[in-house]
PDB file of C-alpha atoms in Angstrom:
ATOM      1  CA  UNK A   1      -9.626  12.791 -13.447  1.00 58.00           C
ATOM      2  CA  UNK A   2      -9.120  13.991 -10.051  1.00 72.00           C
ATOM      3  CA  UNK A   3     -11.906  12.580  -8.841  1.00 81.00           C
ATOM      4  CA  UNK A   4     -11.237   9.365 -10.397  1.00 81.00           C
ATOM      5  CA  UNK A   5      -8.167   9.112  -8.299  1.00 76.00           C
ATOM      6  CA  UNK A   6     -10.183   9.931  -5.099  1.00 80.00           C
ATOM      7  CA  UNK A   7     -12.914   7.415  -5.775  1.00 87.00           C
ATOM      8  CA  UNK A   8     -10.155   4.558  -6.570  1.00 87.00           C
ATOM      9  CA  UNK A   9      -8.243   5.650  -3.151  1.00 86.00           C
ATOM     10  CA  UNK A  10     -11.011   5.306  -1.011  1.00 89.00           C
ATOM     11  CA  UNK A  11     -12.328   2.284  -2.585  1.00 91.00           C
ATOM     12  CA  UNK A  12      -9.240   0.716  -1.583  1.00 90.00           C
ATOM     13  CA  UNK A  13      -8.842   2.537   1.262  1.00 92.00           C
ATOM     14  CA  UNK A  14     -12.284   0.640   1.833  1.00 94.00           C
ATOM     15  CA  UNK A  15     -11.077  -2.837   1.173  1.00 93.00           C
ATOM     16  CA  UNK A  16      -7.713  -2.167   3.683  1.00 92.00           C
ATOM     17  CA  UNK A  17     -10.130  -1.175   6.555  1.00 94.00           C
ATOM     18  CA  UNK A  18     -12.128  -4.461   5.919  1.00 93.00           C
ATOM     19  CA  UNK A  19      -8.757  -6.574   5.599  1.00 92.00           C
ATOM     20  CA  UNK A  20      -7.731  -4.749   8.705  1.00 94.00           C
ATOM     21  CA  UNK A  21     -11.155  -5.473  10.066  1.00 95.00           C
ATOM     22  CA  UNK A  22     -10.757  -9.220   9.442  1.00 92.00           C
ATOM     23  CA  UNK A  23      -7.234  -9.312  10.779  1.00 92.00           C
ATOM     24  CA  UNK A  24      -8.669  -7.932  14.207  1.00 94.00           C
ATOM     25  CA  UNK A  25     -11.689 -10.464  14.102  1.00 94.00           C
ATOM     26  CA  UNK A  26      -9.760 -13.389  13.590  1.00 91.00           C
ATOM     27  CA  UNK A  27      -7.187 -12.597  16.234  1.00 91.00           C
ATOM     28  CA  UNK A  28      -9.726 -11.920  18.964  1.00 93.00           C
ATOM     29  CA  UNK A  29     -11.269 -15.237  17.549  1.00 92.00           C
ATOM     30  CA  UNK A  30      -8.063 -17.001  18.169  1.00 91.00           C
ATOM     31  CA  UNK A  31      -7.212 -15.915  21.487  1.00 92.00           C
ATOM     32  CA  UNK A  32     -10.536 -16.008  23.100  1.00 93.00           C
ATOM     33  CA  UNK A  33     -10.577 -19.731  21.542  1.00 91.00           C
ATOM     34  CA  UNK A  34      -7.253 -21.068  22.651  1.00 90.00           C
ATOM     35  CA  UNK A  35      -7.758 -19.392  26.034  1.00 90.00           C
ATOM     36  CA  UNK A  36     -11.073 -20.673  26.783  1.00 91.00           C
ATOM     37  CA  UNK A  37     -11.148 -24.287  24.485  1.00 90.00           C
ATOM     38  CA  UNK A  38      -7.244 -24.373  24.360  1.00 88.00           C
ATOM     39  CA  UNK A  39      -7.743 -24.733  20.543  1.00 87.00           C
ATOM     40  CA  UNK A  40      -5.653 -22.159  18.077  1.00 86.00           C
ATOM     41  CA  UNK A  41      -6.761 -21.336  14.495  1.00 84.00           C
ATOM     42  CA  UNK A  42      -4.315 -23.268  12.204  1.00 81.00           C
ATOM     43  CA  UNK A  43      -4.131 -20.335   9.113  1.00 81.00           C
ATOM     44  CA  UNK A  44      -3.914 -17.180  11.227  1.00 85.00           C
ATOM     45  CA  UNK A  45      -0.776 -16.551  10.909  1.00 85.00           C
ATOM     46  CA  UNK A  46      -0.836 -16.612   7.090  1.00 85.00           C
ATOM     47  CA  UNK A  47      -4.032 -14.770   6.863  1.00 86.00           C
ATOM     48  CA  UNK A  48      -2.870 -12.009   8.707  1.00 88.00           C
ATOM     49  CA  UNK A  49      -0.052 -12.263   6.835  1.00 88.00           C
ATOM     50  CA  UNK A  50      -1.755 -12.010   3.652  1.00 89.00           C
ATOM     51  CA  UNK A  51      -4.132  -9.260   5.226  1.00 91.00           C
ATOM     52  CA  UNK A  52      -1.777  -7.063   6.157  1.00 92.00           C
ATOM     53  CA  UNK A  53       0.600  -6.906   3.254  1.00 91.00           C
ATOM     54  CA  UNK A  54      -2.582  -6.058   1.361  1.00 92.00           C
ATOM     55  CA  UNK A  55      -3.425  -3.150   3.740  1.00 93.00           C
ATOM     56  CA  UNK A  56      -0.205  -1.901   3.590  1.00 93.00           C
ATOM     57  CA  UNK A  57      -0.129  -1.473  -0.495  1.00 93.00           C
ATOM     58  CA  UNK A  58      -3.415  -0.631  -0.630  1.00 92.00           C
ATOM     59  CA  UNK A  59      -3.180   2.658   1.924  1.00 92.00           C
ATOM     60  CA  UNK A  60       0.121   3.625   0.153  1.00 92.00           C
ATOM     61  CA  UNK A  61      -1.378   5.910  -2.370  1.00 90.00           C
ATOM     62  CA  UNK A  62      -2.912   8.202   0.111  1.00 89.00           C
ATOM     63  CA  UNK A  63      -0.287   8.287   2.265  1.00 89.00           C
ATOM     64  CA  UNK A  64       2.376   9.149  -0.498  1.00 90.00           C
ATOM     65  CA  UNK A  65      -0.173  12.073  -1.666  1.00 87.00           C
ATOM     66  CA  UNK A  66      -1.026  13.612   1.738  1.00 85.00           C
ATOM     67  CA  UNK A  67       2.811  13.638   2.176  1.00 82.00           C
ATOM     68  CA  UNK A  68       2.126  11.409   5.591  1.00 82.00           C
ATOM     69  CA  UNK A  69       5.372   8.985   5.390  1.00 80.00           C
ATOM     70  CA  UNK A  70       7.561   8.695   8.431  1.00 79.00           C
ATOM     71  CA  UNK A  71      10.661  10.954   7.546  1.00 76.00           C
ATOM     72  CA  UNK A  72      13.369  12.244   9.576  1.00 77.00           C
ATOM     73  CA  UNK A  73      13.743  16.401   8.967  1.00 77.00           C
ATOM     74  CA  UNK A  74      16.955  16.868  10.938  1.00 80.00           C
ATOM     75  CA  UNK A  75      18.317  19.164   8.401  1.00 80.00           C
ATOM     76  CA  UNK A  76      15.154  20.529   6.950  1.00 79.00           C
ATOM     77  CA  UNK A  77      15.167  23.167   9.025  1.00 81.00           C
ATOM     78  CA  UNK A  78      18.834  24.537   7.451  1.00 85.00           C
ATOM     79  CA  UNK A  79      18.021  23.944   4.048  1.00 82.00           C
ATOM     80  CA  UNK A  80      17.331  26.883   1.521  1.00 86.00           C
ATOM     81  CA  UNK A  81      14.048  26.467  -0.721  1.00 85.00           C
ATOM     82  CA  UNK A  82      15.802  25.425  -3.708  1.00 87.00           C
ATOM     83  CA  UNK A  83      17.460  22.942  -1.659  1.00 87.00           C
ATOM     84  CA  UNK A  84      14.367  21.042  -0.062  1.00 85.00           C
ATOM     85  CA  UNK A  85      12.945  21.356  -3.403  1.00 87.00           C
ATOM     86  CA  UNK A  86      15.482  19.742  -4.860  1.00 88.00           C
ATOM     87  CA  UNK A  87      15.594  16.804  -2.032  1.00 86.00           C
ATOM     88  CA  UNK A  88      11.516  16.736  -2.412  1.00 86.00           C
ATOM     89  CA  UNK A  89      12.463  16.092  -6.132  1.00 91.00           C
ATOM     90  CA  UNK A  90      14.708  13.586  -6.227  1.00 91.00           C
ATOM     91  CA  UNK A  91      13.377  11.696  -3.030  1.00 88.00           C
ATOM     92  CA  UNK A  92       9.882  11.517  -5.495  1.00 90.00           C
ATOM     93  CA  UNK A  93      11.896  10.263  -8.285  1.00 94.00           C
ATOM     94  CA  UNK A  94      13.429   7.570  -6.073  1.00 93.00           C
ATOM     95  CA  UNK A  95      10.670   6.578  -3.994  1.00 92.00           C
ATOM     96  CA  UNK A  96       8.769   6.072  -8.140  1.00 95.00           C
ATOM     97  CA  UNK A  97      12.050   4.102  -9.188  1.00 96.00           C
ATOM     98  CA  UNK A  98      11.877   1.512  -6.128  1.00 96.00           C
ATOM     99  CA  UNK A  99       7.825   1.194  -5.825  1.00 95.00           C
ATOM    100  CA  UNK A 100       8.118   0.765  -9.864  1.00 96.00           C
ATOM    101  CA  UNK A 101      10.457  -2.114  -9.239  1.00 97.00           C
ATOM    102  CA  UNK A 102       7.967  -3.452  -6.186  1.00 96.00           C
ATOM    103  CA  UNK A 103       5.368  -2.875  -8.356  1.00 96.00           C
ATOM    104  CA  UNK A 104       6.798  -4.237 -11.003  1.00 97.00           C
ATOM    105  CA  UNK A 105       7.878  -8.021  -8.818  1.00 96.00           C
ATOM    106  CA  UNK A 106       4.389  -7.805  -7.906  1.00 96.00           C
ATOM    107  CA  UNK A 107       2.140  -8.084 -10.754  1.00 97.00           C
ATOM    108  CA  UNK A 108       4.784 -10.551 -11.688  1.00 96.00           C
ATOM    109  CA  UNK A 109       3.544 -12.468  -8.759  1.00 94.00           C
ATOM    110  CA  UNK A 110      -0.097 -11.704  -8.473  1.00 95.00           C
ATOM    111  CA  UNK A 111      -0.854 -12.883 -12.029  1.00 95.00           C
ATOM    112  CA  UNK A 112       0.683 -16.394 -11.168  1.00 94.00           C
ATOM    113  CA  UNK A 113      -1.169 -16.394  -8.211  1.00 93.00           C
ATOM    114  CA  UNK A 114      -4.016 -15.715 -10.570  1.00 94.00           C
ATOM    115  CA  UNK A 115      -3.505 -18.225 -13.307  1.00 94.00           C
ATOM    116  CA  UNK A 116      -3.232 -21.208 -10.500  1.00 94.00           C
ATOM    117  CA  UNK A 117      -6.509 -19.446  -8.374  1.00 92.00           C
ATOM    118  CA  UNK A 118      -3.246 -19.698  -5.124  1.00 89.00           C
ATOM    119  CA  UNK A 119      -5.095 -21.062  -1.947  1.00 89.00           C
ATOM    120  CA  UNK A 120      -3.274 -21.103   1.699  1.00 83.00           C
ATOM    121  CA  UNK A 121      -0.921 -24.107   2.175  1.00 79.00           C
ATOM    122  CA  UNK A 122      -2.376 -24.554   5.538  1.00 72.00           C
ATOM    123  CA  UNK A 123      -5.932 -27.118   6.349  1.00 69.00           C
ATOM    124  CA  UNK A 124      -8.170 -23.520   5.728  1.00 75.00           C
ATOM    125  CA  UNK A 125      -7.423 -23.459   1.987  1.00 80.00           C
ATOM    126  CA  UNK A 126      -8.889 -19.549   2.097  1.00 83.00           C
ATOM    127  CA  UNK A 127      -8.125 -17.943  -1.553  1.00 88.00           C
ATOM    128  CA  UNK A 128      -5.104 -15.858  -1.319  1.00 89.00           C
ATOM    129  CA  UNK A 129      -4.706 -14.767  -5.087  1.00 91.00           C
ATOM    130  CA  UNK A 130      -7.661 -11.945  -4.415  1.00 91.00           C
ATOM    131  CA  UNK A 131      -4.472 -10.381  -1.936  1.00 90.00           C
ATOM    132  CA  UNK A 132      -2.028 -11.220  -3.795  1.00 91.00           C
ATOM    133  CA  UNK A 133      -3.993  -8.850  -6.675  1.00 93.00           C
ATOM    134  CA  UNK A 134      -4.714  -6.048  -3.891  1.00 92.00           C
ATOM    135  CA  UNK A 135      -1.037  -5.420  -3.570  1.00 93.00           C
ATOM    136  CA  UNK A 136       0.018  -4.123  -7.157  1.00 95.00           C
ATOM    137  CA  UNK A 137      -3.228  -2.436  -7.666  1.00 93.00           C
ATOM    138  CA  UNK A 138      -1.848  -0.433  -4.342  1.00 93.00           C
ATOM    139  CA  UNK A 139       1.199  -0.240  -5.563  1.00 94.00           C
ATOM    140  CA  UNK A 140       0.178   0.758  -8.894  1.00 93.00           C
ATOM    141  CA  UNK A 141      -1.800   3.837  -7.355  1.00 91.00           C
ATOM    142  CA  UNK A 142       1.372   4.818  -5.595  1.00 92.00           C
ATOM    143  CA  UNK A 143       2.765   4.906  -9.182  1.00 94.00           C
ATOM    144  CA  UNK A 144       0.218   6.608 -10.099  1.00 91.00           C
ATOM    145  CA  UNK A 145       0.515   9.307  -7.132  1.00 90.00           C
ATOM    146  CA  UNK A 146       4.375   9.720  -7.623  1.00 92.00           C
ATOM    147  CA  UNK A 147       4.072  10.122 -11.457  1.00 93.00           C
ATOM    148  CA  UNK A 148       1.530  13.222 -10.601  1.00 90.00           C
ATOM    149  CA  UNK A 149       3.347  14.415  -8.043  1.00 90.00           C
ATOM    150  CA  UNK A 150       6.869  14.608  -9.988  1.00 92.00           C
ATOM    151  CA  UNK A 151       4.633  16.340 -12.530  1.00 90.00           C
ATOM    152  CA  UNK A 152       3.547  18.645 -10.407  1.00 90.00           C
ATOM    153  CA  UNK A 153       7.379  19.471  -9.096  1.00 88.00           C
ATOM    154  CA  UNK A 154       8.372  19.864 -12.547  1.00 87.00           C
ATOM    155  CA  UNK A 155       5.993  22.528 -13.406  1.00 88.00           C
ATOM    156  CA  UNK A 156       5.022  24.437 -10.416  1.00 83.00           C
ATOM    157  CA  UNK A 157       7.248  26.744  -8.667  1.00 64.00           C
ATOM    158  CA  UNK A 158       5.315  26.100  -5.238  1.00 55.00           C
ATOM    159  CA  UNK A 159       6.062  23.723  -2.984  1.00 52.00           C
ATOM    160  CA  UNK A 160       4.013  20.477  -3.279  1.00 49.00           C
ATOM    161  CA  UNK A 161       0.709  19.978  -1.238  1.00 50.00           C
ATOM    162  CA  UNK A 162      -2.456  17.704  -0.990  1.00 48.00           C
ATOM    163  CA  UNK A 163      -5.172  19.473  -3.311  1.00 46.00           C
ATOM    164  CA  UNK A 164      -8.748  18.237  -2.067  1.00 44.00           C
TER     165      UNK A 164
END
C-alpha cells in the first residue's frame, strides 16, 4: 500500500511540475510577445490561474507527509513531549476537518465542471474541467495523508516522521 501512495504522489507530483512548467512557458511567451509585437495573450491570466490552483492541491499530499508546511514554533521549544504531541494531534485532526470540507466543495465543483466539459470564458476556450479534477484528487491525497498520519499518532508512542 505504501508504495501505492508513493507512486500516486509522484504521479501528481508529475502533472504539478508540468502545470508549473506551462505556467512558466506561457508567461515568458507573453512578455517576450507584448514587449517585442506589443500583443498580450488574452487567457493568461486564467490559465495560470487554473494552473496554479492545480499545482497547489496536487503537491499538498507530500508536503503534509514530509511535515514541510510553513509553521511558526515560537513555543515549541517550551513545550513538554506530551504537549507537542498533543498540539501535533489535534493540529492533524484540524488540518483533516478543513481539507475534508475543501475537499469536500471541490469534487462538488469539479464534477459540474465535468458534466458541462467547463472551457475558459475568454477567446482561447482551453478545457479547464481536466484542473478543475486535479484539485480534489490533490486534495483527496491530503485526506488520504492526514487519515494515516492521525493513525499513526494514535498508535505509536513516537513522534511522527516521513517513512521512505
Amino acid at each position: 500500500m505504501n508504495k501505492l501512495i508513493h507512486w500516486t504522489e509522484k504521479a501528481a507530483l508529475a502533472v504539478c511540475a508540468g502545470a508549473v512548467f506551462m505556467m512558466m512557458i506561457v508567461g515568458a511567451i507573453d512578455i517576450v510577445m507584448g514587449n517585442v509585437l506589443g500583443f498580450y495573450l488574452s487567457y493568461k491570466v486564467e490559465l495560470s490561474g487554473t494552473l496554479l490552483a492545480s499545482s497547489i492541491f496536487l503537491a499538498c499530499s507530500p508536503v503534509q507527509r514530509g511535515n514541510e508546511h510553513i509553521r511558526v514554533d515560537l513555543f515549541e521549544s517550551s513545550m513538554g513531549d506530551k504537549t507537542k504531541k498533543a498540539t501535533t494531534f489535534l493540529g492533524t485532526l484540524c488540518g483533516l476537518l478543513f481539507i475534508g470540507l475543501i475537499t469536500y466543495g471541490l469534487w462538488h465543483q469539479a464534477i459540474n465542471s465535468v458534466m458541462i466539459f467547463e472551457v475558459s470564458a475568454d477567446t482561447s476556450g482551453f478545457p479547464i474541467w481536466p484542473w478543475k479534477l486535479a484539485c480534489p484528487i490533490g486534495a483527496s491525497l491530503c485526506v488520504l495523508t492526514m487519515i494515516g498520519q492521525l493513525t499513526q499518532q494514535i498508535f505509536t508512542s513516537s513522534p511522527l516522521k516521513e517513512s521512505t
